[in-house]
Amino acid sequence: MVNAVKVFKKTAPNGKVTCYLSRRDFVDHLTHIAPVDGVAVVDDAYLRGRNVFAQVTVTYRYGREEDEVMGLHFSKEMELVNQQVYPSSDISTPTEVQDRLIKKLGGNAFPFSISLPKNAPNSVILEPGNEESSQPLGVIYDLRLYVADKKEERPHKRNSVAFAVRKVQFASLESTKRQPQTLVSKSFTLSPGKLNLEVSLAKDVYYHGQQIEATLSINNASKKTVKGLRCQVVQHVECTMNNQQFSRVVACLESREGCPITPGSNLNKTFSMTPLASSNKGKFGIALDGKVKDQDSNLASSTIVAPGKNANDALGIVVSYSLRVKLNCGAIAGELAADLPFKLAHPVAGNEGKVSEEGIVFEDFARLRRGQSVNEGI
């Protein structure tokens, strides 16, 4: 099967350096991180014996730029990769897309392949709320190509090409076999018996946009009455840079159907909820998948660690999800709550077909309109 592949194209303001990328995502497969590969085209007269470098930086912003006063900074910028693209000592075979681009673009086209270190954090953006901030909060990656004599030289915006890229994770198909469930009980002072709540999910991993179905089994062996119940999807966020942790409710459903649950009675019920970023716009602190320019985002995917690794060793912004069920027993008796962790992620991308020489479509960034997704038409 022959597929047309969209290639992202961007040219430096001086028109001398052009970069072509077939994708803008570093995909973390847990065992390794897939490289971002592309082709750099540099004007021969502009090169003049100098070298071409590719640099990847990560910016971790955990506070508003407007609040930075008297030398106080709420961001940290780190250079993760800086490698020489031309002349290059890389002997790896160009990909099929790179090979087609080189044939199409001529002798001044130089292929490159860049990989991030294994402990690089995932791309996550925090929703700023109603207050507009000049710089987004979260973990942001930038890929920059520039021409210089030495890699230590600071690239100027006029003679360099900068792309916003992301480091993302996909859910493993093997991790969907487990069916999470939990059982909690509550006893009451000066009252015999217990209130029992069992919560279960059909699978461990849900994809963005899928309905999350929770099955509840309530056994009221106490003398109290359950007046109502609430089901929530809770997003847990840990910012490792400033050791801050907080949670946000991204989907909620309340019901009195089948209530009150009187002493000695049971209730079996199934709830369905769909957590979406579009339903949480304007909520401060909601974690979103890192956005590339002019592309809509979704709720941040769960941070997944490789088998045998400790989740506490993850860097950047660590995201997890849980299903929270609360039974309301009145103002005096209080609530019975159960939390059931699960994962929210993207499915593993399918394999692409072969690319024909004519099957390349260039997406020129100069022509992108504000608000138009870069994924349209793929």
Short mmCIF file of C-alpha atoms in Angstrom, two decimals:
data_model
loop_
_atom_site.label_atom_id
_atom_site.label_comp_id
_atom_site.label_asym_id
_atom_site.label_seq_id
_atom_site.Cartn_x
_atom_site.Cartn_y
_atom_site.Cartn_z
CA MET A 1 0.00 0.00 0.00
CA VAL A 2 1.32 3.47 -0.90
CA ASN A 3 0.50 6.33 1.45
CA ALA A 4 0.97 10.04 1.04
CA VAL A 5 3.09 11.39 3.91
CA LYS A 6 2.81 14.95 5.15
CA VAL A 7 6.19 16.56 5.72
CA PHE A 8 6.47 19.67 7.86
CA LYS A 9 8.59 22.40 6.30
CA LYS A 10 10.00 25.52 7.90
CA THR A 11 12.52 28.09 6.64
CA ALA A 12 14.69 30.47 8.65
CA PRO A 13 13.80 34.20 8.39
CA ASN A 14 16.90 34.83 6.29
CA GLY A 15 15.78 32.13 3.83
CA LYS A 16 19.12 30.28 3.93
CA VAL A 17 18.23 27.28 6.15
CA THR A 18 15.20 25.02 5.63
CA CYS A 19 14.17 22.02 7.71
CA TYR A 20 11.86 19.15 6.74
CA LEU A 21 10.35 16.84 9.39
CA SER A 22 8.16 13.81 8.71
CA ARG A 23 6.97 13.81 12.34
CA ARG A 24 7.30 16.00 15.39
CA ASP A 25 6.94 13.41 18.16
CA PHE A 26 9.62 11.55 20.11
CA VAL A 27 7.70 8.34 20.94
CA ASP A 28 8.78 6.66 24.18
CA HIS A 29 8.54 2.88 23.76
CA LEU A 30 9.88 2.37 27.35
CA THR A 31 12.82 0.30 26.06
CA HIS A 32 13.93 3.13 23.77
CA ILE A 33 12.83 6.54 22.48
CA ALA A 34 12.20 6.78 18.75
CA PRO A 35 14.27 9.51 17.07
CA VAL A 36 12.93 12.52 15.20
CA ASP A 37 14.42 12.35 11.74
CA GLY A 38 14.40 14.92 9.00
CA VAL A 39 16.39 16.69 6.34
CA ALA A 40 18.18 20.05 6.53
CA VAL A 41 18.74 22.11 3.37
CA VAL A 42 21.34 24.90 3.58
CA ASP A 43 22.27 27.42 0.89
CA ASP A 44 25.76 26.51 -0.37
CA ALA A 45 26.95 30.13 -0.45
CA TYR A 46 25.70 30.67 3.10
CA LEU A 47 27.45 27.54 4.44
CA ARG A 48 30.99 28.76 3.53
CA GLY A 49 32.79 25.84 5.18
CA ARG A 50 30.81 26.08 8.42
CA ASN A 51 28.93 23.26 10.15
CA VAL A 52 25.23 22.52 10.58
CA PHE A 53 24.01 21.63 14.08
CA ALA A 54 20.74 20.30 15.51
CA GLN A 55 19.87 21.21 19.09
CA VAL A 56 17.03 19.96 21.33
CA THR A 57 16.19 21.96 24.46
CA VAL A 58 13.55 21.35 27.12
CA THR A 59 11.99 24.20 29.08
CA TYR A 60 10.31 23.38 32.37
CA ARG A 61 8.15 26.34 33.41
CA TYR A 62 6.39 25.97 36.76
CA GLY A 63 5.37 29.60 37.38
CA ARG A 64 4.02 32.56 35.44
CA GLU A 65 6.52 34.73 33.64
CA GLU A 66 4.60 37.81 34.82
CA ASP A 67 5.47 36.94 38.45
CA GLU A 68 9.22 36.84 37.87
CA VAL A 69 10.60 39.88 39.69
CA MET A 70 13.93 40.84 41.27
CA GLY A 71 15.84 38.02 39.58
CA LEU A 72 13.35 35.31 40.55
CA HIS A 73 12.80 32.69 37.82
CA PHE A 74 10.09 30.05 37.58
CA SER A 75 11.58 28.15 34.65
CA LYS A 76 14.53 25.95 33.87
CA GLU A 77 15.93 25.47 30.38
CA MET A 78 18.23 22.54 29.62
CA GLU A 79 20.02 21.47 26.47
CA LEU A 80 19.45 17.74 26.03
CA VAL A 81 21.00 17.12 22.60
CA ASN A 82 23.37 19.09 20.38
CA GLN A 83 24.75 17.11 17.48
CA GLN A 84 26.46 17.95 14.24
CA VAL A 85 24.30 17.36 11.17
CA TYR A 86 26.88 18.33 8.53
CA PRO A 87 29.54 17.11 8.19
CA SER A 88 28.14 14.10 10.05
CA SER A 89 29.82 10.96 11.39
CA ASP A 90 26.45 9.20 11.62
CA ILE A 91 26.57 6.06 9.46
CA SER A 92 22.94 5.04 9.98
CA THR A 93 20.85 4.37 6.88
CA PRO A 94 18.40 7.17 6.01
CA THR A 95 14.72 6.34 6.37
CA GLU A 96 12.55 5.94 3.30
CA VAL A 97 11.07 9.43 3.75
CA GLN A 98 14.57 10.95 4.14
CA ASP A 99 15.77 9.11 1.06
CA ARG A 100 12.88 10.48 -1.01
CA LEU A 101 13.46 14.00 0.31
CA ILE A 102 17.19 13.90 -0.52
CA LYS A 103 16.43 12.83 -4.09
CA LYS A 104 13.83 15.57 -4.38
CA LEU A 105 15.84 18.41 -2.77
CA GLY A 106 19.29 17.90 -4.28
CA GLY A 107 22.88 17.94 -3.06
CA ASN A 108 22.49 20.48 -0.25
CA ALA A 109 20.09 18.21 1.65
CA PHE A 110 21.59 16.67 4.81
CA PRO A 111 19.68 13.92 6.70
CA PHE A 112 19.70 13.87 10.50
CA SER A 113 18.27 11.69 13.27
CA ILE A 114 17.99 12.94 16.86
CA SER A 115 17.21 10.87 19.97
CA LEU A 116 16.45 12.03 23.49
CA PRO A 117 17.96 10.47 26.64
CA LYS A 118 15.83 7.77 28.29
CA ASN A 119 14.98 9.82 31.37
CA ALA A 120 13.62 12.79 29.41
CA PRO A 121 10.23 13.96 30.79
CA ASN A 122 7.00 13.77 28.81
CA SER A 123 5.55 16.85 27.15
CA VAL A 124 2.82 18.20 29.46
CA ILE A 125 1.12 21.61 29.51
CA LEU A 126 -0.82 22.96 32.50
CA GLU A 127 -4.03 24.85 31.75
CA PRO A 128 -3.46 28.49 32.86
CA GLY A 129 -7.16 29.07 33.57
CA ASN A 130 -8.85 32.31 32.59
CA GLU A 131 -5.64 34.31 33.05
CA GLU A 132 -3.65 34.51 29.85
CA SER A 133 0.07 33.88 30.32
CA SER A 134 2.71 34.84 27.79
CA GLN A 135 4.53 31.52 28.30
CA PRO A 136 2.74 28.17 28.82
CA LEU A 137 3.31 26.28 32.06
CA GLY A 138 4.75 22.79 31.79
CA VAL A 139 7.38 20.84 29.86
CA ILE A 140 8.08 22.19 26.35
CA TYR A 141 10.57 20.85 23.79
CA ASP A 142 12.18 22.80 20.95
CA LEU A 143 14.23 21.50 18.03
CA ARG A 144 16.54 24.09 16.45
CA LEU A 145 18.78 23.82 13.38
CA TYR A 146 21.50 26.40 12.82
CA VAL A 147 24.79 27.04 11.02
CA ALA A 148 27.90 27.89 13.03
CA ASP A 149 31.61 27.23 13.33
CA LYS A 150 31.20 25.56 16.75
CA LYS A 151 28.20 24.01 18.50
CA GLU A 152 28.80 26.27 21.52
CA GLU A 153 27.82 29.33 19.50
CA ARG A 154 24.40 30.72 20.42
CA PRO A 155 22.04 30.48 17.42
CA HIS A 156 20.26 33.65 16.33
CA LYS A 157 16.54 33.53 15.49
CA ARG A 158 17.15 35.09 12.08
CA ASN A 159 19.47 32.38 10.79
CA SER A 160 18.03 29.29 12.52
CA VAL A 161 14.94 27.09 12.24
CA ALA A 162 12.97 26.20 15.38
CA PHE A 163 10.26 23.53 15.67
CA ALA A 164 8.07 22.75 18.66
CA VAL A 165 8.33 18.98 19.20
CA ARG A 166 6.90 16.60 21.79
CA LYS A 167 7.96 13.56 23.78
CA VAL A 168 4.94 11.26 24.02
CA GLN A 169 4.00 7.79 25.24
CA PHE A 170 1.51 5.27 23.86
CA ALA A 171 -0.29 2.56 25.78
CA SER A 172 1.01 -0.98 25.40
CA LEU A 173 -1.59 -3.42 24.12
CA GLU A 174 -0.49 -5.98 26.73
CA SER A 175 -1.41 -3.65 29.62
CA THR A 176 -5.14 -3.69 28.77
CA LYS A 177 -5.72 -7.26 30.04
CA ARG A 178 -5.91 -6.41 33.76
CA GLN A 179 -9.32 -5.57 35.25
CA PRO A 180 -8.90 -3.21 38.23
CA GLN A 181 -11.23 -3.60 41.21
CA THR A 182 -11.33 -2.56 44.85
CA LEU A 183 -13.46 -3.25 47.92
CA VAL A 184 -13.85 -0.78 50.78
CA SER A 185 -15.94 -0.86 53.94
CA LYS A 186 -17.04 1.64 56.56
CA SER A 187 -18.20 1.02 60.11
CA PHE A 188 -20.05 3.57 62.20
CA THR A 189 -19.55 4.58 65.81
CA LEU A 190 -22.19 3.19 68.17
CA SER A 191 -23.87 1.42 65.25
CA PRO A 192 -23.47 -2.26 64.30
CA GLY A 193 -22.71 -3.54 60.81
CA LYS A 194 -20.73 -2.18 57.87
CA LEU A 195 -21.37 -0.43 54.57
CA ASN A 196 -19.53 -2.26 51.76
CA LEU A 197 -18.66 -0.82 48.33
CA GLU A 198 -17.03 -2.75 45.48
CA VAL A 199 -15.88 -0.87 42.36
CA SER A 200 -14.53 -2.48 39.18
CA LEU A 201 -13.48 -1.40 35.68
CA ALA A 202 -13.55 -3.44 32.48
CA LYS A 203 -9.87 -2.77 31.71
CA ASP A 204 -6.74 -1.08 33.00
CA VAL A 205 -6.09 1.29 30.06
CA TYR A 206 -8.59 3.58 28.38
CA TYR A 207 -7.89 5.63 25.27
CA HIS A 208 -8.62 9.35 25.00
CA GLY A 209 -12.27 9.87 24.04
CA GLN A 210 -13.41 6.43 25.22
CA GLN A 211 -16.21 5.99 27.72
CA ILE A 212 -15.09 4.78 31.15
CA GLU A 213 -17.63 2.30 32.55
CA ALA A 214 -17.57 1.68 36.28
CA THR A 215 -19.52 -1.15 37.91
CA LEU A 216 -20.61 -0.53 41.51
CA SER A 217 -21.83 -3.13 43.97
CA ILE A 218 -23.17 -1.71 47.24
CA ASN A 219 -24.07 -3.90 50.22
CA ASN A 220 -25.57 -1.98 53.14
CA ALA A 221 -25.18 -4.25 56.18
CA SER A 222 -25.23 -1.25 58.52
CA LYS A 223 -28.01 0.69 60.22
CA LYS A 224 -27.34 3.81 58.15
CA THR A 225 -28.98 4.94 54.90
CA VAL A 226 -27.10 5.86 51.71
CA LYS A 227 -28.75 9.03 50.38
CA GLY A 228 -26.82 9.49 47.14
CA LEU A 229 -23.63 8.66 45.29
CA ARG A 230 -21.06 10.48 43.22
CA CYS A 231 -18.64 9.13 40.60
CA GLN A 232 -15.57 11.16 39.53
CA VAL A 233 -12.55 10.81 37.25
CA VAL A 234 -9.66 12.50 39.07
CA GLN A 235 -6.41 13.64 37.47
CA HIS A 236 -3.39 13.60 39.81
CA VAL A 237 -0.45 15.86 38.93
CA GLU A 238 3.01 15.87 40.49
CA CYS A 239 5.47 18.63 39.54
CA THR A 240 8.88 17.21 40.40
CA MET A 241 10.74 20.50 39.91
CA ASN A 242 9.08 22.24 42.87
CA ASN A 243 7.76 19.09 44.63
CA GLN A 244 4.13 20.17 44.28
CA GLN A 245 1.19 17.78 44.08
CA PHE A 246 -2.47 18.47 43.34
CA SER A 247 -5.57 16.81 41.90
CA ARG A 248 -8.32 17.98 39.56
CA VAL A 249 -11.72 16.44 38.79
CA VAL A 250 -11.99 16.07 35.00
CA ALA A 251 -15.36 14.24 34.85
CA CYS A 252 -18.15 13.98 37.42
CA LEU A 253 -21.54 12.29 37.68
CA GLU A 254 -24.00 12.42 40.61
CA SER A 255 -27.01 10.19 40.98
CA ARG A 256 -29.83 9.43 43.39
CA GLU A 257 -31.23 6.63 41.24
CA GLY A 258 -31.78 3.58 43.42
CA CYS A 259 -31.39 5.72 46.54
CA PRO A 260 -31.96 5.79 49.40
CA ILE A 261 -30.23 2.47 50.04
CA THR A 262 -31.84 1.41 53.28
CA PRO A 263 -30.25 -0.91 55.89
CA GLY A 264 -30.08 -4.51 54.69
CA SER A 265 -30.50 -3.70 50.97
CA ASN A 266 -28.14 -3.92 47.98
CA LEU A 267 -27.59 -1.96 44.77
CA ASN A 268 -25.72 -2.89 41.59
CA LYS A 269 -25.18 -0.06 39.13
CA THR A 270 -23.04 0.89 36.12
CA PHE A 271 -21.87 4.43 35.35
CA SER A 272 -20.34 5.77 32.13
CA MET A 273 -18.19 8.91 31.90
CA THR A 274 -15.94 10.40 29.22
CA PRO A 275 -13.15 12.72 30.46
CA LEU A 276 -12.34 15.31 27.77
CA ALA A 277 -10.16 18.40 27.59
CA SER A 278 -13.00 20.29 25.89
CA SER A 279 -15.13 19.84 29.02
CA ASN A 280 -12.42 21.33 31.26
CA LYS A 281 -11.46 24.50 29.41
CA GLY A 282 -10.57 27.36 31.72
CA LYS A 283 -9.91 25.13 34.76
CA PHE A 284 -6.57 26.11 36.25
CA GLY A 285 -4.05 23.30 36.66
CA ILE A 286 -5.60 20.74 34.30
CA ALA A 287 -2.72 18.84 32.67
CA LEU A 288 -2.85 18.56 28.88
CA ASP A 289 -0.66 16.71 26.41
CA GLY A 290 2.06 19.09 25.21
CA LYS A 291 0.76 21.06 22.25
CA VAL A 292 2.60 21.73 19.03
CA LYS A 293 1.82 25.02 17.33
CA ASP A 294 -1.75 25.43 16.03
CA GLN A 295 -2.76 21.97 17.22
CA ASP A 296 -5.57 21.18 19.63
CA SER A 297 -4.62 19.13 22.67
CA ASN A 298 -6.26 16.54 24.90
CA LEU A 299 -5.97 15.60 28.55
CA ALA A 300 -2.45 14.58 29.49
CA SER A 301 -1.74 10.89 29.12
CA SER A 302 -0.80 8.83 32.16
CA THR A 303 2.93 8.66 32.84
CA ILE A 304 3.99 5.07 32.12
CA VAL A 305 7.24 3.62 33.46
CA ALA A 306 9.10 0.59 32.17
CA PRO A 307 8.69 -2.72 34.05
CA GLY A 308 11.05 -2.86 37.01
CA LYS A 309 11.38 0.92 37.18
CA ASN A 310 10.12 3.05 40.07
CA ALA A 311 7.40 5.57 39.22
CA ASN A 312 8.94 7.96 41.76
CA ASP A 313 12.02 8.28 39.52
CA ALA A 314 10.00 9.88 36.69
CA LEU A 315 10.94 13.48 35.90
CA GLY A 316 9.03 16.56 34.81
CA ILE A 317 5.27 16.49 35.36
CA VAL A 318 3.98 13.06 36.38
CA VAL A 319 0.30 12.42 35.59
CA SER A 320 -1.97 9.64 36.83
CA TYR A 321 -5.73 9.00 36.96
CA SER A 322 -8.15 7.34 39.34
CA LEU A 323 -11.86 6.64 39.49
CA ARG A 324 -13.31 7.97 42.75
CA VAL A 325 -16.71 6.82 44.06
CA LYS A 326 -18.34 8.44 47.12
CA LEU A 327 -21.42 7.26 48.98
CA ASN A 328 -23.23 9.97 50.96
CA CYS A 329 -24.61 8.73 54.25
CA GLY A 330 -25.68 12.11 55.62
CA ALA A 331 -24.06 14.95 57.50
CA ILE A 332 -23.40 12.94 60.66
CA ALA A 333 -22.46 9.53 59.21
CA GLY A 334 -20.18 11.07 56.56
CA GLU A 335 -19.04 9.45 53.30
CA LEU A 336 -17.54 6.20 52.11
CA ALA A 337 -14.97 6.77 49.33
CA ALA A 338 -13.13 4.36 47.03
CA ASP A 339 -10.28 5.20 44.62
CA LEU A 340 -9.42 2.92 41.73
CA PRO A 341 -6.34 3.78 39.61
CA PHE A 342 -6.36 3.36 35.84
CA LYS A 343 -4.43 4.69 32.83
CA LEU A 344 -5.54 7.15 30.16
CA ALA A 345 -3.41 7.14 27.02
CA HIS A 346 -3.22 7.09 23.24
CA PRO A 347 -3.30 3.76 21.38
CA VAL A 348 -0.16 2.53 19.68
CA ALA A 349 0.08 4.09 16.23
CA GLY A 350 -0.44 1.74 13.31
CA ASN A 351 2.31 0.90 10.84
CA GLU A 352 2.50 3.17 7.85
CA GLY A 353 2.70 1.88 4.32
CA LYS A 354 5.46 2.47 1.83
CA VAL A 355 6.00 5.94 0.48
CA SER A 356 6.12 6.74 -3.20
CA GLU A 357 8.29 9.52 -4.59
CA GLU A 358 5.18 11.51 -5.46
CA GLY A 359 3.52 10.67 -2.12
CA ILE A 360 5.03 13.57 -0.15
CA VAL A 361 2.93 16.58 0.77
CA PHE A 362 4.74 19.62 2.17
CA GLU A 363 3.09 21.60 4.97
CA ASP A 364 4.62 25.07 4.88
CA PHE A 365 4.46 26.71 8.31
CA ALA A 366 4.27 30.17 6.78
CA ARG A 367 0.84 29.25 5.41
CA LEU A 368 -0.64 27.81 8.59
CA ARG A 369 -3.53 29.85 9.89
CA ARG A 370 -4.01 30.42 13.58
CA GLY A 371 -6.30 27.81 15.06
CA GLN A 372 -5.86 25.31 12.21
CA SER A 373 -4.67 21.88 13.29
CA VAL A 374 -1.44 20.61 11.73
CA ASN A 375 -3.04 17.19 11.60
CA GLU A 376 -5.85 18.17 9.25
CA GLY A 377 -5.83 16.22 6.05
CA ILE A 378 -3.50 13.46 7.26
#
